[in-house]
Protein backbone atom coordinates (compact mmCIF):
# COMPACT_ATOMS: atom_id res chain seq x y z
CA UNK A 1 0.00 0.00 0.00
CA UNK A 2 1.60 3.28 -1.15
CA UNK A 3 0.91 6.06 1.37
CA UNK A 4 2.15 9.62 1.88
CA UNK A 5 1.26 11.19 5.24
CA UNK A 6 0.63 14.92 5.70
CA UNK A 7 -0.26 16.99 8.79
CA UNK A 8 -3.91 16.76 7.71
CA UNK A 9 -3.88 12.99 7.81
CA UNK A 10 -2.15 12.94 11.19
CA UNK A 11 -4.94 15.16 12.57
CA UNK A 12 -7.57 12.78 11.22
CA UNK A 13 -5.77 9.80 12.75
CA UNK A 14 -5.70 11.57 16.15
CA UNK A 15 -9.46 12.16 15.82
CA UNK A 16 -9.88 8.50 14.97
CA UNK A 17 -8.06 7.53 18.17
CA UNK A 18 -10.34 9.90 20.12
CA UNK A 19 -13.41 8.24 18.59
CA UNK A 20 -12.10 4.77 19.52
CA UNK A 21 -11.47 6.01 23.07
CA UNK A 22 -15.05 7.26 23.34
CA UNK A 23 -16.31 3.95 21.95
CA UNK A 24 -14.28 2.01 24.52
CA UNK A 25 -15.48 4.21 27.38
CA UNK A 26 -19.11 3.81 26.30
CA UNK A 27 -18.67 0.06 25.81
CA UNK A 28 -17.59 -0.32 29.44
CA UNK A 29 -20.91 1.28 30.43
CA UNK A 30 -23.07 -0.42 27.82
CA UNK A 31 -25.82 -1.25 30.33
CA UNK A 32 -26.64 2.47 30.62
CA UNK A 33 -29.19 4.02 28.22
CA UNK A 34 -27.51 5.14 25.03
CA UNK A 35 -24.09 3.68 25.83
CA UNK A 36 -24.17 0.77 23.35
CA UNK A 37 -25.22 2.89 20.35
CA UNK A 38 -22.71 5.57 21.41
CA UNK A 39 -20.02 2.92 21.33
CA UNK A 40 -21.09 1.82 17.86
CA UNK A 41 -21.19 5.45 16.73
CA UNK A 42 -17.62 5.93 18.00
CA UNK A 43 -16.48 2.91 16.02
CA UNK A 44 -18.28 4.22 12.92
CA UNK A 45 -16.64 7.62 13.26
CA UNK A 46 -13.22 6.03 13.80
CA UNK A 47 -13.57 3.92 10.66
CA UNK A 48 -14.77 6.97 8.73
CA UNK A 49 -11.99 9.33 9.87
CA UNK A 50 -9.23 6.73 9.65
CA UNK A 51 -10.40 5.70 6.19
CA UNK A 52 -10.46 9.32 5.08
CA UNK A 53 -6.97 9.93 6.48
CA UNK A 54 -5.64 6.94 4.60
CA UNK A 55 -7.54 7.99 1.44
CA UNK A 56 -5.84 11.40 1.57
CA UNK A 57 -2.51 9.57 1.92
CA UNK A 58 -2.94 7.07 -0.90
CA UNK A 59 -0.74 7.41 -3.96
CA UNK A 60 -2.51 4.97 -6.29
CA UNK A 61 -6.11 4.82 -7.47
CA UNK A 62 -6.52 1.17 -6.50
CA UNK A 63 -5.39 1.87 -2.92
CA UNK A 64 -7.58 4.96 -2.70
CA UNK A 65 -10.63 3.09 -3.99
CA UNK A 66 -10.11 0.30 -1.47
CA UNK A 67 -9.86 2.88 1.32
CA UNK A 68 -12.95 4.79 0.14
CA UNK A 69 -14.92 1.55 0.31
CA UNK A 70 -13.62 0.97 3.85
CA UNK A 71 -14.51 4.56 4.72
CA UNK A 72 -18.10 4.01 3.57
CA UNK A 73 -18.56 1.31 6.21
CA UNK A 74 -18.35 4.11 8.77
CA UNK A 75 -20.33 6.57 6.65
CA UNK A 76 -23.38 4.35 6.18
CA UNK A 77 -23.43 2.99 9.74
CA UNK A 78 -23.04 6.33 11.57
CA UNK A 79 -26.60 7.62 10.93
CA UNK A 80 -28.15 4.40 12.22
CA UNK A 81 -26.00 4.52 15.37
CA UNK A 82 -26.80 8.22 15.80
CA UNK A 83 -30.57 7.70 15.57
CA UNK A 84 -30.40 4.70 17.88
CA UNK A 85 -28.32 6.69 20.40
CA UNK A 86 -30.70 9.67 20.35
CA UNK A 87 -33.79 7.49 20.64
CA UNK A 88 -32.43 5.35 23.47
CA UNK A 89 -30.82 8.18 25.43
CA UNK A 90 -33.87 10.47 25.33
CA UNK A 91 -36.49 7.74 25.45
CA UNK A 92 -38.42 9.64 22.79
CA UNK A 93 -38.90 6.66 20.49
CA UNK A 94 -40.00 3.77 22.72
CA UNK A 95 -40.81 1.62 19.68
CA UNK A 96 -37.14 1.64 18.63
CA UNK A 97 -35.69 -1.33 20.48
CA UNK A 98 -32.57 -3.37 19.73
CA UNK A 99 -34.49 -5.77 17.54
CA UNK A 100 -35.90 -3.00 15.36
CA UNK A 101 -32.50 -1.35 14.98
CA UNK A 102 -31.64 -4.21 12.63
CA UNK A 103 -34.39 -2.96 10.33
CA UNK A 104 -32.65 0.42 10.18
CA UNK A 105 -29.52 -1.42 9.06
CA UNK A 106 -31.13 -2.66 5.83
CA UNK A 107 -30.39 0.55 3.90
CA UNK A 108 -26.70 0.70 4.96
CA UNK A 109 -26.21 -2.97 4.05
CA UNK A 110 -27.81 -2.46 0.63
CA UNK A 111 -25.73 0.67 0.09
CA UNK A 112 -22.52 -1.18 0.96
CA UNK A 113 -23.50 -3.99 -1.39
CA UNK A 114 -23.94 -1.49 -4.21
CA UNK A 115 -20.63 0.21 -3.35
CA UNK A 116 -18.72 -3.08 -3.30
CA UNK A 117 -20.14 -4.12 -6.67
CA UNK A 118 -19.93 -0.67 -8.28
CA UNK A 119 -17.41 -1.87 -10.88
CA UNK A 120 -20.14 -4.02 -12.41
CA UNK A 121 -23.01 -1.50 -12.69
CA UNK A 122 -21.65 2.03 -11.96
CA UNK A 123 -24.77 2.97 -9.96
CA UNK A 124 -22.94 4.64 -7.08
CA UNK A 125 -19.98 6.19 -8.90
CA UNK A 126 -20.00 6.58 -12.67
CA UNK A 127 -16.28 7.36 -12.72
CA UNK A 128 -13.46 7.66 -10.20
CA UNK A 129 -10.15 9.46 -10.69
CA UNK A 130 -7.23 10.35 -8.46
CA UNK A 131 -6.18 14.01 -8.56
CA UNK A 132 -3.49 16.01 -6.78
CA UNK A 133 -4.35 19.50 -5.49
CA UNK A 134 -1.54 21.06 -3.47
CA UNK A 135 -0.70 18.77 -0.55
CA UNK A 136 -3.86 16.73 -1.07
CA UNK A 137 -4.31 13.56 -3.05
CA UNK A 138 -8.05 13.38 -3.66
CA UNK A 139 -10.48 10.89 -5.09
CA UNK A 140 -12.76 12.70 -7.53
CA UNK A 141 -16.00 10.97 -8.42
CA UNK A 142 -18.92 11.45 -10.77
CA UNK A 143 -21.91 10.32 -8.77
CA UNK A 144 -24.42 7.78 -9.99
CA UNK A 145 -28.16 7.51 -9.33
CA UNK A 146 -27.85 5.47 -6.12
CA UNK A 147 -25.31 7.92 -4.72
CA UNK A 148 -27.86 10.74 -4.97
CA UNK A 149 -30.47 8.53 -3.32
CA UNK A 150 -28.02 7.78 -0.51
CA UNK A 151 -27.44 11.51 -0.01
CA UNK A 152 -31.12 12.49 0.01
CA UNK A 153 -32.56 9.71 2.21
CA UNK A 154 -31.73 11.51 5.50
CA UNK A 155 -33.53 14.61 4.21
CA UNK A 156 -36.61 12.59 3.29
CA UNK A 157 -36.70 10.90 6.71
CA UNK A 158 -36.38 14.19 8.59
CA UNK A 159 -39.41 15.80 6.91
Coordinates of N, CA and C in Angstrom, one line a residue:
X1 N 0.8 -1.2 0.0 CA 0.0 0.0 0.0 C 0.9 1.2 0.0
X2 N 0.8 2.1 -1.0 CA 1.6 3.3 -1.1 C 0.9 4.4 -0.5
X3 N 1.5 5.0 0.6 CA 0.9 6.1 1.4 C 1.9 7.2 1.6
X4 N 1.4 8.4 1.6 CA 2.2 9.6 1.9 C 1.4 10.4 2.9
X5 N 2.0 10.5 4.2 CA 1.3 11.2 5.2 C 1.6 12.7 5.3
X6 N 0.5 13.5 5.6 CA 0.6 14.9 5.7 C 0.1 15.3 7.1
X7 N 0.3 16.6 7.5 CA -0.3 17.0 8.8 C -1.8 16.8 8.9
X8 N -2.5 16.9 7.7 CA -3.9 16.8 7.7 C -4.3 15.3 8.1
X9 N -3.6 14.4 7.5 CA -3.9 13.0 7.8 C -3.6 12.6 9.2
X10 N -2.5 13.2 9.8 CA -2.2 12.9 11.2 C -3.3 13.4 12.1
X11 N -3.8 14.6 11.8 CA -4.9 15.2 12.6 C -6.1 14.2 12.5
X12 N -6.4 13.7 11.3 CA -7.6 12.8 11.2 C -7.3 11.5 12.0
X13 N -6.1 11.0 12.0 CA -5.8 9.8 12.8 C -5.9 10.0 14.3
X14 N -5.5 11.2 14.7 CA -5.7 11.6 16.1 C -7.2 11.6 16.5
X15 N -8.0 12.2 15.6 CA -9.5 12.2 15.8 C -10.0 10.7 15.8
X16 N -9.5 9.9 15.0 CA -9.9 8.5 15.0 C -9.6 7.8 16.3
X17 N -8.4 8.1 16.9 CA -8.1 7.5 18.2 C -9.0 8.1 19.2
X18 N -9.4 9.3 19.2 CA -10.3 9.9 20.1 C -11.7 9.2 20.0
X19 N -12.1 8.9 18.8 CA -13.4 8.2 18.6 C -13.4 6.8 19.1
X20 N -12.3 6.1 19.0 CA -12.1 4.8 19.5 C -12.1 4.8 21.0
X21 N -11.5 5.9 21.6 CA -11.5 6.0 23.1 C -12.9 6.2 23.6
X22 N -13.7 7.0 22.9 CA -15.1 7.3 23.3 C -15.8 6.0 23.2
X23 N -15.6 5.2 22.1 CA -16.3 3.9 21.9 C -16.0 3.0 23.1
X24 N -14.7 2.9 23.4 CA -14.3 2.0 24.5 C -14.9 2.4 25.9
X25 N -14.9 3.7 26.1 CA -15.5 4.2 27.4 C -17.0 3.9 27.4
X26 N -17.7 4.1 26.3 CA -19.1 3.8 26.3 C -19.4 2.3 26.4
X27 N -18.5 1.5 25.8 CA -18.7 0.1 25.8 C -18.6 -0.5 27.2
X28 N -17.7 0.1 28.0 CA -17.6 -0.3 29.4 C -18.9 0.0 30.2
X29 N -19.7 0.9 29.8 CA -20.9 1.3 30.4 C -22.1 1.0 29.6
X30 N -22.0 -0.1 28.8 CA -23.1 -0.4 27.8 C -24.4 -0.8 28.4
X31 N -24.5 -1.0 29.7 CA -25.8 -1.2 30.3 C -26.6 0.0 30.5
X32 N -26.0 1.2 30.5 CA -26.6 2.5 30.6 C -27.4 2.8 29.3
X33 N -28.5 3.6 29.4 CA -29.2 4.0 28.2 C -28.3 4.8 27.3
X34 N -28.3 4.4 26.0 CA -27.5 5.1 25.0 C -26.0 4.8 24.9
X35 N -25.5 4.0 25.8 CA -24.1 3.7 25.8 C -23.7 2.7 24.7
X36 N -24.5 1.7 24.4 CA -24.2 0.8 23.3 C -24.2 1.5 22.0
X37 N -25.3 2.2 21.7 CA -25.2 2.9 20.4 C -24.1 4.0 20.3
X38 N -23.8 4.6 21.4 CA -22.7 5.6 21.4 C -21.4 4.9 21.1
X39 N -21.2 3.7 21.6 CA -20.0 2.9 21.3 C -19.9 2.6 19.9
X40 N -21.0 2.1 19.3 CA -21.1 1.8 17.9 C -20.9 3.1 17.0
X41 N -21.4 4.2 17.5 CA -21.2 5.4 16.7 C -19.7 5.8 16.8
X42 N -19.1 5.6 17.9 CA -17.6 5.9 18.0 C -16.8 5.1 17.0
X43 N -17.2 3.8 16.9 CA -16.5 2.9 16.0 C -16.7 3.4 14.6
X44 N -18.0 3.7 14.3 CA -18.3 4.2 12.9 C -17.5 5.5 12.6
X45 N -17.4 6.4 13.5 CA -16.6 7.6 13.3 C -15.1 7.3 13.1
X46 N -14.6 6.4 13.9 CA -13.2 6.0 13.8 C -12.9 5.4 12.4
X47 N -13.8 4.5 12.0 CA -13.6 3.9 10.7 C -13.6 5.0 9.6
X48 N -14.6 5.9 9.7 CA -14.8 7.0 8.7 C -13.5 7.9 8.7
X49 N -13.1 8.4 9.8 CA -12.0 9.3 9.9 C -10.7 8.7 9.5
X50 N -10.5 7.4 10.0 CA -9.2 6.7 9.7 C -9.2 6.4 8.2
X51 N -10.3 6.0 7.6 CA -10.4 5.7 6.2 C -10.1 6.9 5.4
X52 N -10.7 8.1 5.8 CA -10.5 9.3 5.1 C -9.0 9.8 5.2
X53 N -8.4 9.6 6.3 CA -7.0 9.9 6.5 C -6.1 9.1 5.5
X54 N -6.4 7.8 5.5 CA -5.6 6.9 4.6 C -5.9 7.2 3.1
X55 N -7.2 7.6 2.8 CA -7.5 8.0 1.4 C -6.7 9.2 1.0
X56 N -6.6 10.2 1.9 CA -5.8 11.4 1.6 C -4.3 11.1 1.4
X57 N -3.9 10.0 2.0 CA -2.5 9.6 1.9 C -2.2 8.6 0.8
X58 N -3.2 8.1 0.1 CA -2.9 7.1 -0.9 C -2.3 7.7 -2.2
X59 N -1.4 6.9 -2.8 CA -0.7 7.4 -4.0 C -1.2 6.7 -5.2
X60 N -2.0 5.7 -5.1 CA -2.5 5.0 -6.3 C -4.0 4.9 -6.2
X61 N -4.6 4.9 -7.4 CA -6.1 4.8 -7.5 C -6.7 3.5 -6.8
X62 N -6.0 2.4 -7.1 CA -6.5 1.2 -6.5 C -6.5 1.2 -5.0
X63 N -5.5 1.7 -4.4 CA -5.4 1.9 -2.9 C -6.5 2.8 -2.4
X64 N -6.6 4.0 -3.1 CA -7.6 5.0 -2.7 C -9.0 4.4 -2.8
X65 N -9.3 3.7 -3.8 CA -10.6 3.1 -4.0 C -10.9 2.1 -2.9
X66 N -9.9 1.3 -2.6 CA -10.1 0.3 -1.5 C -10.4 1.0 -0.2
X67 N -9.7 2.1 0.1 CA -9.9 2.9 1.3 C -11.2 3.6 1.3
X68 N -11.6 4.1 0.2 CA -12.9 4.8 0.1 C -14.0 3.8 0.5
X69 N -13.9 2.6 0.0 CA -14.9 1.6 0.3 C -14.9 1.2 1.8
X70 N -13.7 1.2 2.4 CA -13.6 1.0 3.8 C -14.2 2.2 4.6
X71 N -14.0 3.3 4.1 CA -14.5 4.6 4.7 C -16.0 4.5 4.7
X72 N -16.6 4.0 3.7 CA -18.1 4.0 3.6 C -18.7 3.1 4.6
X73 N -18.0 2.1 5.1 CA -18.6 1.3 6.2 C -18.9 2.2 7.4
X74 N -18.1 3.1 7.7 CA -18.4 4.1 8.8 C -19.4 5.1 8.4
X75 N -19.4 5.6 7.1 CA -20.3 6.6 6.7 C -21.8 6.1 6.7
X76 N -22.0 4.8 6.2 CA -23.4 4.3 6.2 C -23.9 3.8 7.5
X77 N -23.0 3.5 8.4 CA -23.4 3.0 9.7 C -23.6 4.1 10.8
X78 N -23.0 5.2 10.6 CA -23.0 6.3 11.6 C -24.5 6.9 11.8
X79 N -25.2 7.1 10.7 CA -26.6 7.6 10.9 C -27.5 6.7 11.7
X80 N -27.4 5.4 11.5 CA -28.1 4.4 12.2 C -27.8 4.4 13.7
X81 N -26.5 4.5 14.0 CA -26.0 4.5 15.4 C -26.4 5.8 16.0
X82 N -26.4 6.9 15.3 CA -26.8 8.2 15.8 C -28.3 8.2 16.2
X83 N -29.1 7.8 15.3 CA -30.6 7.7 15.6 C -30.9 6.8 16.7
X84 N -30.2 5.6 16.8 CA -30.4 4.7 17.9 C -30.0 5.3 19.2
X85 N -28.8 6.0 19.2 CA -28.3 6.7 20.4 C -29.3 7.7 20.9
X86 N -29.8 8.6 20.0 CA -30.7 9.7 20.3 C -32.0 9.1 20.9
X87 N -32.5 8.1 20.2 CA -33.8 7.5 20.6 C -33.7 6.8 22.0
X88 N -32.6 6.1 22.2 CA -32.4 5.4 23.5 C -32.1 6.3 24.6
X89 N -31.2 7.3 24.4 CA -30.8 8.2 25.4 C -32.0 9.1 25.9
X90 N -32.8 9.6 25.0 CA -33.9 10.5 25.3 C -35.2 9.7 25.7
X91 N -35.3 8.5 25.2 CA -36.5 7.7 25.5 C -37.7 8.3 24.6
X92 N -37.4 9.0 23.6 CA -38.4 9.6 22.8 C -39.0 8.7 21.8
X93 N -38.4 7.6 21.4 CA -38.9 6.7 20.5 C -39.0 5.3 21.2
X94 N -40.0 5.0 22.0 CA -40.0 3.8 22.7 C -40.1 2.5 21.8
X95 N -40.7 2.7 20.6 CA -40.8 1.6 19.7 C -39.5 1.2 19.1
X96 N -38.4 2.0 19.2 CA -37.1 1.6 18.6 C -36.3 0.8 19.7
X97 N -36.5 -0.5 19.6 CA -35.7 -1.3 20.5 C -34.5 -2.0 19.7
X98 N -33.7 -2.8 20.4 CA -32.6 -3.4 19.7 C -32.9 -4.3 18.6
X99 N -34.1 -4.9 18.6 CA -34.5 -5.8 17.5 C -34.9 -5.0 16.3
X100 N -35.5 -3.8 16.5 CA -35.9 -3.0 15.4 C -34.7 -2.2 14.8
X101 N -33.7 -2.0 15.5 CA -32.5 -1.3 15.0 C -32.0 -2.1 13.8
X102 N -32.1 -3.4 13.8 CA -31.6 -4.2 12.6 C -32.4 -3.8 11.4
X103 N -33.6 -3.4 11.5 CA -34.4 -3.0 10.3 C -33.8 -1.7 9.8
X104 N -33.3 -0.8 10.6 CA -32.6 0.4 10.2 C -31.3 0.1 9.4
X105 N -30.8 -1.0 9.7 CA -29.5 -1.4 9.1 C -29.7 -1.9 7.6
X106 N -30.9 -2.1 7.2 CA -31.1 -2.7 5.8 C -30.6 -1.7 4.8
X107 N -30.9 -0.4 4.9 CA -30.4 0.6 3.9 C -28.9 0.6 3.9
X108 N -28.2 0.7 5.0 CA -26.7 0.7 5.0 C -26.1 -0.6 4.3
X109 N -26.7 -1.7 4.6 CA -26.2 -3.0 4.0 C -26.4 -3.0 2.5
X110 N -27.6 -2.5 2.1 CA -27.8 -2.5 0.6 C -26.9 -1.5 0.0
X111 N -26.6 -0.3 0.6 CA -25.7 0.7 0.1 C -24.3 0.1 0.0
X112 N -23.9 -0.6 1.0 CA -22.5 -1.2 1.0 C -22.4 -2.2 -0.1
X113 N -23.5 -3.0 -0.3 CA -23.5 -4.0 -1.4 C -23.4 -3.3 -2.8
X114 N -24.0 -2.2 -2.9 CA -23.9 -1.5 -4.2 C -22.5 -0.9 -4.4
X115 N -22.0 -0.4 -3.3 CA -20.6 0.2 -3.4 C -19.6 -0.9 -3.7
X116 N -19.7 -2.0 -3.1 CA -18.7 -3.1 -3.3 C -18.8 -3.7 -4.7
X117 N -20.0 -3.6 -5.3 CA -20.1 -4.1 -6.7 C -20.2 -3.0 -7.7
X118 N -19.8 -1.8 -7.4 CA -19.9 -0.7 -8.3 C -19.2 -0.9 -9.6
X119 N -18.1 -1.6 -9.6 CA -17.4 -1.9 -10.9 C -18.3 -2.6 -11.9
X120 N -19.3 -3.3 -11.5 CA -20.1 -4.0 -12.4 C -21.2 -3.1 -13.0
X121 N -21.8 -2.2 -12.2 CA -23.0 -1.5 -12.7 C -22.9 0.0 -12.7
X122 N -21.9 0.6 -12.0 CA -21.7 2.0 -12.0 C -22.9 2.8 -11.5
X123 N -23.6 2.3 -10.5 CA -24.8 3.0 -10.0 C -24.4 4.0 -8.9
X124 N -23.3 3.7 -8.2 CA -22.9 4.6 -7.1 C -22.0 5.7 -7.6
X125 N -20.9 5.3 -8.3 CA -20.0 6.2 -8.9 C -19.9 5.8 -10.4
X126 N -20.1 6.8 -11.2 CA -20.0 6.6 -12.7 C -18.5 6.5 -13.1
X127 N -17.7 7.4 -12.5 CA -16.3 7.4 -12.7 C -15.5 7.8 -11.5
X128 N -14.3 7.3 -11.4 CA -13.5 7.7 -10.2 C -12.1 8.0 -10.7
X129 N -11.5 9.1 -10.3 CA -10.1 9.5 -10.7 C -9.4 10.0 -9.5
X130 N -8.1 9.9 -9.5 CA -7.2 10.3 -8.5 C -6.6 11.6 -8.9
X131 N -6.8 12.7 -8.2 CA -6.2 14.0 -8.6 C -5.3 14.6 -7.4
X132 N -4.4 15.4 -7.8 CA -3.5 16.0 -6.8 C -3.7 17.5 -6.8
X133 N -4.1 18.1 -5.6 CA -4.3 19.5 -5.5 C -3.5 20.0 -4.3
X134 N -2.4 20.6 -4.5 CA -1.5 21.1 -3.5 C -1.0 19.9 -2.7
X135 N -1.2 19.9 -1.4 CA -0.7 18.8 -0.6 C -1.7 17.6 -0.5
X136 N -2.8 17.8 -1.1 CA -3.9 16.7 -1.1 C -3.8 15.8 -2.3
X137 N -4.1 14.6 -2.0 CA -4.3 13.6 -3.0 C -5.8 13.2 -2.9
X138 N -6.6 13.5 -3.8 CA -8.1 13.4 -3.7 C -8.6 12.4 -4.6
X139 N -9.7 11.8 -4.2 CA -10.5 10.9 -5.1 C -11.7 11.7 -5.6
X140 N -11.7 11.9 -6.9 CA -12.8 12.7 -7.5 C -13.7 11.7 -8.2
X141 N -15.0 11.9 -7.9 CA -16.0 11.0 -8.4 C -17.1 11.7 -9.2
X142 N -17.7 11.0 -10.1 CA -18.9 11.5 -10.8 C -20.0 10.5 -10.2
X143 N -20.9 11.1 -9.5 CA -21.9 10.3 -8.8 C -22.9 9.7 -9.7
X144 N -23.4 8.5 -9.3 CA -24.4 7.8 -10.0 C -25.8 8.0 -9.3
X145 N -26.8 7.3 -9.8 CA -28.2 7.5 -9.3 C -28.3 7.1 -7.9
X146 N -27.7 6.0 -7.5 CA -27.9 5.5 -6.1 C -27.1 6.4 -5.1
X147 N -26.0 7.0 -5.6 CA -25.3 7.9 -4.7 C -26.2 9.1 -4.3
X148 N -27.0 9.6 -5.3 CA -27.9 10.7 -5.0 C -29.0 10.3 -4.0
X149 N -29.5 9.1 -4.2 CA -30.5 8.5 -3.3 C -29.9 8.4 -1.9
X150 N -28.7 7.9 -1.8 CA -28.0 7.8 -0.5 C -27.9 9.1 0.2
X151 N -27.6 10.2 -0.6 CA -27.4 11.5 0.0 C -28.8 12.1 0.4
X152 N -29.8 11.8 -0.3 CA -31.1 12.5 0.0 C -32.0 11.7 1.0
X153 N -31.7 10.5 1.3 CA -32.6 9.7 2.2 C -32.7 10.4 3.6
X154 N -31.6 10.9 4.2 CA -31.7 11.5 5.5 C -32.6 12.7 5.5
X155 N -32.7 13.5 4.4 CA -33.5 14.6 4.2 C -35.0 14.2 4.1
X156 N -35.2 13.1 3.4 CA -36.6 12.6 3.3 C -37.1 12.1 4.6
X157 N -36.3 11.4 5.4 CA -36.7 10.9 6.7 C -36.9 12.0 7.7
X158 N -36.2 13.1 7.6 CA -36.4 14.2 8.6 C -37.6 15.1 8.4
X159 N -38.3 14.9 7.2 CA -39.4 15.8 6.9 C -40.6 15.3 7.7

